[in-house]
Structures are given as structure tokens and as C-alpha cells.
PDB file of C-alpha atoms in Angstrom:
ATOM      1  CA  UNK A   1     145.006 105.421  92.255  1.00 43.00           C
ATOM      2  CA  UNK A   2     146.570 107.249  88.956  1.00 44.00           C
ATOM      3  CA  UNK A   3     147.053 106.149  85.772  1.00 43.00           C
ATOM      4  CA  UNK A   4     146.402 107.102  82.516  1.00 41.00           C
ATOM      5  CA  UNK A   5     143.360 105.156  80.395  1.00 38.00           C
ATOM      6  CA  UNK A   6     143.293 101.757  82.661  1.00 35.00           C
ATOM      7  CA  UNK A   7     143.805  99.311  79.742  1.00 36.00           C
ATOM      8  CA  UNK A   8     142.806  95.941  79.841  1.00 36.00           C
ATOM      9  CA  UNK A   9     145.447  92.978  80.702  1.00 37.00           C
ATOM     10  CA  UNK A  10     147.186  92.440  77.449  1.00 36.00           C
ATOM     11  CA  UNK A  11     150.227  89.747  76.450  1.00 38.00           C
ATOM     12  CA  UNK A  12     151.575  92.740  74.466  1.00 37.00           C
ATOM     13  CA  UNK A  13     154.645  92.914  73.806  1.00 39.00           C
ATOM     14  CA  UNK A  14     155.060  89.199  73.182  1.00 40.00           C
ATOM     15  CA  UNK A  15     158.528  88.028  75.739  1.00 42.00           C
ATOM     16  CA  UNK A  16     160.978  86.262  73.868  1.00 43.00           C
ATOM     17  CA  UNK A  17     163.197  86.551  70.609  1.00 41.00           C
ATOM     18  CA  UNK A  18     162.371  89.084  68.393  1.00 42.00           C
ATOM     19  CA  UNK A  19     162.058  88.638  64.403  1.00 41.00           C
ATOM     20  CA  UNK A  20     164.510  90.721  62.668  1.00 41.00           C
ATOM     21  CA  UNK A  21     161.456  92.083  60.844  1.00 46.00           C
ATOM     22  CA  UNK A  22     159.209  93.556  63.425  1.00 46.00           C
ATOM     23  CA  UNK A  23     159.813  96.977  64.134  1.00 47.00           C
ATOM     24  CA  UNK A  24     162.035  98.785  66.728  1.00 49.00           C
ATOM     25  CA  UNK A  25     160.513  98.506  70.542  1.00 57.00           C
ATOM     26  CA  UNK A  26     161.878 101.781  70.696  1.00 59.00           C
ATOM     27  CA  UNK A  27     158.829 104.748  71.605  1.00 55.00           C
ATOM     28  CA  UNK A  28     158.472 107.546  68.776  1.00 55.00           C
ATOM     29  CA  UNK A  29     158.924 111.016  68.060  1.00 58.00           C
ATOM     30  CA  UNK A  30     155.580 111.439  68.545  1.00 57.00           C
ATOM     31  CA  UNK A  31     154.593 109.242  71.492  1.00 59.00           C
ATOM     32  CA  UNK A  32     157.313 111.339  73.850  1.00 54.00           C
ATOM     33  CA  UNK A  33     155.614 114.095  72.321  1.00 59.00           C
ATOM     34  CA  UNK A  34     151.961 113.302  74.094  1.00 61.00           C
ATOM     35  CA  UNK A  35     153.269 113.863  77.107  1.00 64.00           C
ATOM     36  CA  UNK A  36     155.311 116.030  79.402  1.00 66.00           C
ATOM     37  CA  UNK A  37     159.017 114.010  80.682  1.00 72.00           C
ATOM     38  CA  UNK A  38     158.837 112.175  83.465  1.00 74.00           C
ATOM     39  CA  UNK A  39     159.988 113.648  86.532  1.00 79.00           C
ATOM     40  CA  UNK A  40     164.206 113.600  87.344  1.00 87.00           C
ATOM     41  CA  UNK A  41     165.265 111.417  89.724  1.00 92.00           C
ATOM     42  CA  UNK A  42     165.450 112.606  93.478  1.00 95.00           C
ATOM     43  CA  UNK A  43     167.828 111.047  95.906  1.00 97.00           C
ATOM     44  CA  UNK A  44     166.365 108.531  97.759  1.00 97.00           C
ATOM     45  CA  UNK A  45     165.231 108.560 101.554  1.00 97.00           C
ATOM     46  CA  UNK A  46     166.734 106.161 104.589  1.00 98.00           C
ATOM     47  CA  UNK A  47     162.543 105.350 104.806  1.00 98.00           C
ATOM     48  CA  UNK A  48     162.422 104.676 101.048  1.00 98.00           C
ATOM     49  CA  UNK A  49     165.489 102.225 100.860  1.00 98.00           C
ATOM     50  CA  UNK A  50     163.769 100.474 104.133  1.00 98.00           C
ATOM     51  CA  UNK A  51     161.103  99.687 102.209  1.00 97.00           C
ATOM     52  CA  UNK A  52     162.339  98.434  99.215  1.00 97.00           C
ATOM     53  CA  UNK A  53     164.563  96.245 101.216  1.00 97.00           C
ATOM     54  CA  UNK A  54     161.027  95.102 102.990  1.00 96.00           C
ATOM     55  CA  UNK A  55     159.400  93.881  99.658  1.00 96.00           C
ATOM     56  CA  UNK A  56     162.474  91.946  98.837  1.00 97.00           C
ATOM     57  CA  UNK A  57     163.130  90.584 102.104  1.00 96.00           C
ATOM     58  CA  UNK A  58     159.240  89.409 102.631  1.00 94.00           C
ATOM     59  CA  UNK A  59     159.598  85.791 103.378  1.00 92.00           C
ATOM     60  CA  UNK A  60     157.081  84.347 100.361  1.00 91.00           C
ATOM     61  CA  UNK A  61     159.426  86.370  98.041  1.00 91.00           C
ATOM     62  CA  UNK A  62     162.618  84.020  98.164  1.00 93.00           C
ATOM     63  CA  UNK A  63     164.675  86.737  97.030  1.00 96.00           C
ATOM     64  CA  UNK A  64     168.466  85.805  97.502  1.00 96.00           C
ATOM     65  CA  UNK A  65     169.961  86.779  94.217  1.00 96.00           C
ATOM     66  CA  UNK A  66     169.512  90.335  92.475  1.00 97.00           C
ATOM     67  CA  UNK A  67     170.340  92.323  89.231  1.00 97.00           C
ATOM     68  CA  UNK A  68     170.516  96.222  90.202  1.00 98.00           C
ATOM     69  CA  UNK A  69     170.216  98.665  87.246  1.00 97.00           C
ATOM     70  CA  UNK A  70     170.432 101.913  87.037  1.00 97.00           C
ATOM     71  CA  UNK A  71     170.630 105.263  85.053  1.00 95.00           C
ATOM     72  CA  UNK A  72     173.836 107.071  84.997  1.00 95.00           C
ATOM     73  CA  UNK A  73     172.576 110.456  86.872  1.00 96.00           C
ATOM     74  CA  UNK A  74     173.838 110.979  90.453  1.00 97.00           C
ATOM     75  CA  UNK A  75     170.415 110.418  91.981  1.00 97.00           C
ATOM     76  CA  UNK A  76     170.001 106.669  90.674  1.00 97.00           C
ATOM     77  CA  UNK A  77     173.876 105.573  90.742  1.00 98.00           C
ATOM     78  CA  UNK A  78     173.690 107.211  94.692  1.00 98.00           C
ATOM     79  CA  UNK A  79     170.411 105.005  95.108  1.00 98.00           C
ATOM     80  CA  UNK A  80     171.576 101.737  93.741  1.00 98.00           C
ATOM     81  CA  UNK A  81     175.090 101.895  95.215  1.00 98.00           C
ATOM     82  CA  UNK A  82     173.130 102.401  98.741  1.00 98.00           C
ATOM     83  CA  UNK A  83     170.978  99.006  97.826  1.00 98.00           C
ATOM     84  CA  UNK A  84     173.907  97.259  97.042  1.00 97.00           C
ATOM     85  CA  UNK A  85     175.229  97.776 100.158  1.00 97.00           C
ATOM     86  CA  UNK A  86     172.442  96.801 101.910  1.00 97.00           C
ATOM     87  CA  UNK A  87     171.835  93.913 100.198  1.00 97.00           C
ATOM     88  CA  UNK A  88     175.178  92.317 100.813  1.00 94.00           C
ATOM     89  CA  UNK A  89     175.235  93.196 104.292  1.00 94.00           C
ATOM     90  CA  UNK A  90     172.535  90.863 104.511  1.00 92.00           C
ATOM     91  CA  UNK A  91     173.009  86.865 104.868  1.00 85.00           C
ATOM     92  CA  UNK A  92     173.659  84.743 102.144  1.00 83.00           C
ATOM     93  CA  UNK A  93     172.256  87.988  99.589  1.00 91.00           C
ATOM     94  CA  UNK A  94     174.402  88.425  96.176  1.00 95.00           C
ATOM     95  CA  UNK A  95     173.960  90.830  93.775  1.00 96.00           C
ATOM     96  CA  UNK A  96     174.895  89.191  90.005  1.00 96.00           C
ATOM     97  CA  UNK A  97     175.119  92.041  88.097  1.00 96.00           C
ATOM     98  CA  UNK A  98     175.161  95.497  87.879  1.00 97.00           C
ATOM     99  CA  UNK A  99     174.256  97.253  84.585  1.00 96.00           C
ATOM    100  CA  UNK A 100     173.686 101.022  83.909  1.00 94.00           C
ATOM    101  CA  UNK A 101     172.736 102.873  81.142  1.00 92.00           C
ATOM    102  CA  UNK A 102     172.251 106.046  79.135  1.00 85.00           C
ATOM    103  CA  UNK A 103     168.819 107.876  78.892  1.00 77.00           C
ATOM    104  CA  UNK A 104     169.227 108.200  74.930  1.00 75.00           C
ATOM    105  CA  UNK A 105     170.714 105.553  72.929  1.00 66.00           C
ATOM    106  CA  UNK A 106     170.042 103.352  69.922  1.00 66.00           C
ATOM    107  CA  UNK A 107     168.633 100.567  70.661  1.00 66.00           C
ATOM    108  CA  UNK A 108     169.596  99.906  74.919  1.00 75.00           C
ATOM    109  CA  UNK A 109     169.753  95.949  73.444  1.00 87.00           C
ATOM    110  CA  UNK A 110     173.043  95.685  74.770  1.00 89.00           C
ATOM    111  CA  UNK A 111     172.163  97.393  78.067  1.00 91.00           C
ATOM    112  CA  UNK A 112     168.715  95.107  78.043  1.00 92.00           C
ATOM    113  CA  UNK A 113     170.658  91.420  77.684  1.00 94.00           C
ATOM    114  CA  UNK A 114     173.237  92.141  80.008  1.00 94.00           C
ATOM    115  CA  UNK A 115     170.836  93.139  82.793  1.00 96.00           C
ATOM    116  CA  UNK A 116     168.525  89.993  82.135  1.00 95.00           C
ATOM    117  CA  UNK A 117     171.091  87.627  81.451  1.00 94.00           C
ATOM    118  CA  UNK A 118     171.223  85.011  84.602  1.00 88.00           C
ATOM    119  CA  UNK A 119     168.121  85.360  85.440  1.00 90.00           C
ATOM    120  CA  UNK A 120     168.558  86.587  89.485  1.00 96.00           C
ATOM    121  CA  UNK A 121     165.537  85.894  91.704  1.00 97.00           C
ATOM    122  CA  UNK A 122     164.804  89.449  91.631  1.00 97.00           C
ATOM    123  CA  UNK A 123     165.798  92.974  89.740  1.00 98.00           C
ATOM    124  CA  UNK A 124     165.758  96.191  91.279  1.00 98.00           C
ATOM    125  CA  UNK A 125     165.816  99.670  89.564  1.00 98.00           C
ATOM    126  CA  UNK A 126     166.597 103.168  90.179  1.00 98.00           C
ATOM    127  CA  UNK A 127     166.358 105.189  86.974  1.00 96.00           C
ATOM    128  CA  UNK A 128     165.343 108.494  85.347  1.00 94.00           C
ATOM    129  CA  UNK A 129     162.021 107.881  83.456  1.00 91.00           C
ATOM    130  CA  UNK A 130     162.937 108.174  80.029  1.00 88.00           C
ATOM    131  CA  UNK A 131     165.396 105.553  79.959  1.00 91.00           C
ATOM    132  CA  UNK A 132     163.858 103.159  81.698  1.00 95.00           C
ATOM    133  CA  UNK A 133     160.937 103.036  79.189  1.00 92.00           C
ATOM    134  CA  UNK A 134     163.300 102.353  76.441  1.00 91.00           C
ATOM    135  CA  UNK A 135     164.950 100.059  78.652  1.00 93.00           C
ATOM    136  CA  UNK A 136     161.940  98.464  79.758  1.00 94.00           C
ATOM    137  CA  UNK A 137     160.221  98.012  76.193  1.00 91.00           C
ATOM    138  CA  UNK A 138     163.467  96.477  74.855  1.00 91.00           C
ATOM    139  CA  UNK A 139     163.734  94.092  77.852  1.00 94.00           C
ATOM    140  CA  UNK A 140     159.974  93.206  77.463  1.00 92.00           C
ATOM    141  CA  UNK A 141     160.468  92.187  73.894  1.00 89.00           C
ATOM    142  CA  UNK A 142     163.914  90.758  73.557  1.00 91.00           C
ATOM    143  CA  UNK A 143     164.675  89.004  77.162  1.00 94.00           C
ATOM    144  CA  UNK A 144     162.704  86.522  79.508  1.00 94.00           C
ATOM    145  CA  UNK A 145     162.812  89.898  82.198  1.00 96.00           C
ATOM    146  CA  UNK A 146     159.842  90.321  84.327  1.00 97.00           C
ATOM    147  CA  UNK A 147     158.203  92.575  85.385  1.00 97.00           C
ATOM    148  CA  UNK A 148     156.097  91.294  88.341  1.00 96.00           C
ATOM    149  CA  UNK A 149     160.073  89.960  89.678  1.00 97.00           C
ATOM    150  CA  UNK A 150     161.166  93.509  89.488  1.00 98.00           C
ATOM    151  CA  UNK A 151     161.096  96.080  92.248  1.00 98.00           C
ATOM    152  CA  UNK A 152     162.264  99.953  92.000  1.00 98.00           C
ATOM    153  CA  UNK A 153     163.088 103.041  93.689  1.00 98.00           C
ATOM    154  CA  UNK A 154     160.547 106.220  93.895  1.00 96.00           C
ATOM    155  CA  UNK A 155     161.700 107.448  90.654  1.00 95.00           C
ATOM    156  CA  UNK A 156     159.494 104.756  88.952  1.00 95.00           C
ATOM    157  CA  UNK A 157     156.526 105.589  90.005  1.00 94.00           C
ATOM    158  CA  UNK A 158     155.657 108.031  87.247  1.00 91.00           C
ATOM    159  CA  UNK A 159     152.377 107.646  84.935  1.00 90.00           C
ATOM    160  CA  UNK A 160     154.603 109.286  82.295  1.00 90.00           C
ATOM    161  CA  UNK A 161     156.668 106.525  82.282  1.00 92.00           C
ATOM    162  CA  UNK A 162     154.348 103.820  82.864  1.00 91.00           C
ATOM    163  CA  UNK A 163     152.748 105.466  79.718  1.00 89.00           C
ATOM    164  CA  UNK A 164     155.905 105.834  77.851  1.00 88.00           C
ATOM    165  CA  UNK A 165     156.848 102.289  77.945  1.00 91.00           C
ATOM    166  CA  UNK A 166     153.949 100.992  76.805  1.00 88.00           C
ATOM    167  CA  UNK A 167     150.864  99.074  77.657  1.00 88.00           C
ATOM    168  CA  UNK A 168     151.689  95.919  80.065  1.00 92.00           C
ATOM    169  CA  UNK A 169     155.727  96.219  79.934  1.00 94.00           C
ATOM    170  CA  UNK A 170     155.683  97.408  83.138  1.00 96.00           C
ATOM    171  CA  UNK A 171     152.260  95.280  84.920  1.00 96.00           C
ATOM    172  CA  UNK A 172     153.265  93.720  88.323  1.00 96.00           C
ATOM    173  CA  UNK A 173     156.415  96.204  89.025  1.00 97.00           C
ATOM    174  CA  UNK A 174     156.564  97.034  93.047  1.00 97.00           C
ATOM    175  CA  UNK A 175     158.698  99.914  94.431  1.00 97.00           C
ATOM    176  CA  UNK A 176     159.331 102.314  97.468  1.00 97.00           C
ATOM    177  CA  UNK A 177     157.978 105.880  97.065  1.00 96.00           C
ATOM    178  CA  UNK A 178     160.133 108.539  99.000  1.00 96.00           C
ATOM    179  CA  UNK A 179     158.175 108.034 102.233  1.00 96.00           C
ATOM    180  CA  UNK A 180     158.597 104.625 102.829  1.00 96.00           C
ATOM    181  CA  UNK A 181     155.157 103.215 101.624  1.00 96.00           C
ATOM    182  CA  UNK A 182     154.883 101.665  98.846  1.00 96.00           C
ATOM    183  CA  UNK A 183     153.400 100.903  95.179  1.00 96.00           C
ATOM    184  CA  UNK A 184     152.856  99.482  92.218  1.00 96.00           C
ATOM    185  CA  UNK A 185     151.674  98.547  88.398  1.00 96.00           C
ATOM    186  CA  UNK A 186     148.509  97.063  87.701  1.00 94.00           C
ATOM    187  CA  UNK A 187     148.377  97.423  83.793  1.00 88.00           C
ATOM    188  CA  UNK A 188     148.864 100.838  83.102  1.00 86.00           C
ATOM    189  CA  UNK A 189     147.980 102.509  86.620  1.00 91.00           C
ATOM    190  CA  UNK A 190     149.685 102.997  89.774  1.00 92.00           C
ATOM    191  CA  UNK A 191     148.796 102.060  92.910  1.00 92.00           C
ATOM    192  CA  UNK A 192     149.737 102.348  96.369  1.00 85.00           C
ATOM    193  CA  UNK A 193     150.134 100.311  99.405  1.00 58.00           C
ATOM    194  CA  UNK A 194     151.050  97.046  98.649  1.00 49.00           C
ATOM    195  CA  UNK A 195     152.788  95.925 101.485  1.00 41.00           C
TER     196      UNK A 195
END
């Protein structure tokens, strides 16, 4: 098991609407500063796609339609083109939407709506750390996304960026590491095996 401090199970950050006058979702200057970036995206493994296409083929997960998103490095556009794929070569499987997005930008609200908007059975994620914590604090606080419906690629698995985006955004996410078993969030730690 890793993690950083386990925390306990928290409704934080409230799902929904936002007031115009909370603050920005968006992580500060000086929480990227506490720790190191999370790890760059590596290009997925034939064992690691298997997998992923495992947890959202299991038959008590009724998975038939799917959002893919992913950051714009080779790595993650590489791994969710070779999910796509996959996913329509199977029967009766659609993928909705497709949305990718920058590792900096303003406010990734845009980026956020578009990528919950439906909502599919399912989402499924390959991404560079950094984003996806923005991504992933602005979808937590501004859409009806899921976490616990969401599944990613090996890149995810990073304490950095389960830290990064924040305490509970990210509790009940499942993915494929690079060998073909997998893991997931439980609050703020990772864990493995959850096939």
C-alpha cells in the first residue's frame, strides 16, 4: 500500500454547481511546491491495456458506453487511441466522447464539462499527472463526474498526483499498472490488486 497521510473519507469537494464566490479548484503555487512532479507518462503495455479492458468488461460493471480523456503527450494520446480501438471492436461498446487537454491552463472548465457531459457508463483516462489533478479537482467540483465510475491507465497511479488533486477527488478510481495487475484509490492511498 502507498499513500501519503491516509485521510479519513471526506464529501470534500462538494459535486455539483459551484458558487461564483468560492475560490478556484485550481492547486497553488505552493501545494505543487510540496512535492516533486508526478512521474511522465510511459507508453502503455499489451498486458496493461488487457487489464483495463478486464475491469471494464467485468460483468457486474455494465459498462457499454465510455468517455476517454486524455493528455496531449504522445504516451497518453498513443494509450487512449489503443483503448478506443479496443473498445469498439467489442459488441455493442461506444465511446461518446473524446476530450484531451493541456497540462497548464486556466481553469480546464471547458476541458472538465465536455468530458462529463452525457454522463457514459464509464470514463477512462490516460494522462500526465499534473493535468489530471487540475482536471480532476475541476471535474470534482463543477460536474456530476465520478470517480469510483472512472478507470485509468498506469500513469495514474502516482501518490503525487493523488496528493495533488486533493483529498477524496480521486477515492474509488481503478486502473491497470504497466504489468497487467491492477489498482486503485481508497481516499488518498493506492492500492493494488483489485481484480
Amino acid at each position: 500500500m502507498t499513500g501519503l497521510n491516509r485521510p479519513a473519507r471526506s464529501a470534500w469537494p462538494p459535486v455539483g454547481r459551484t458558487p461564483p464566490d468560492r475560490p478556484s479548484p485550481l492547486a497553488s503555487a505552493a501545494e505543487w511546491s510540496a512535492y516533486r512532479e508526478p512521474a511522465a507518462p510511459r507508453p502503455h503495455t499489451p498486458a496493461e491495456l488487457d487489464a483495463l479492458l478486464r475491469l471494464l468488461t467485468r460483468p457486474q460493471a455494465r459498462i457499454e458506453i465510455i468517455a476517454v480523456g486524455h493528455s496531449r503527450d504522445p504516451a497518453s494520446r498513443n494509450a487512449a487511441d489503443a483503448l478506443i480501438r479496443a473498445w469498439e471492436g467489442l459488441d455493442r461498446k461506444t465511446v461518446r466522447t473524446v476530450v484531451d487537454w493541456p497540462e497548464q491552463a486556466a481553469s480546464w472548465l471547458r476541458s472538465a464539462r465536455r468530458f462529463a457531459a452525457g454522463p457514459p457508463d464509464a470514463w477512462v483516462v490516460a494522462a500526465a499527472g499534473r493535468g489530471w489533478a487540475e482536471l480532476s479537482r475541476r471535474l470534482r467540483r463543477d460536474t456530476e463526474w465520478a470517480p469510483d465510475r472512472t478507470y485509468g491507465f498506469a500513469s495514474l497511479a502516482d501518490p503525487r498526483t493523488i496528493a495533488y488533486a486533493g483529498q477524496g477527488t480521486l477515492d474509488g478510481l481503478r486502473g491497470a499498472a504497466a504489468d497487467g495487475t491492477t489498482w486503485s484509490v481508497d481516499g488518498n492511498w493506492l492500492t493494488g490488486q483489485v481484480l
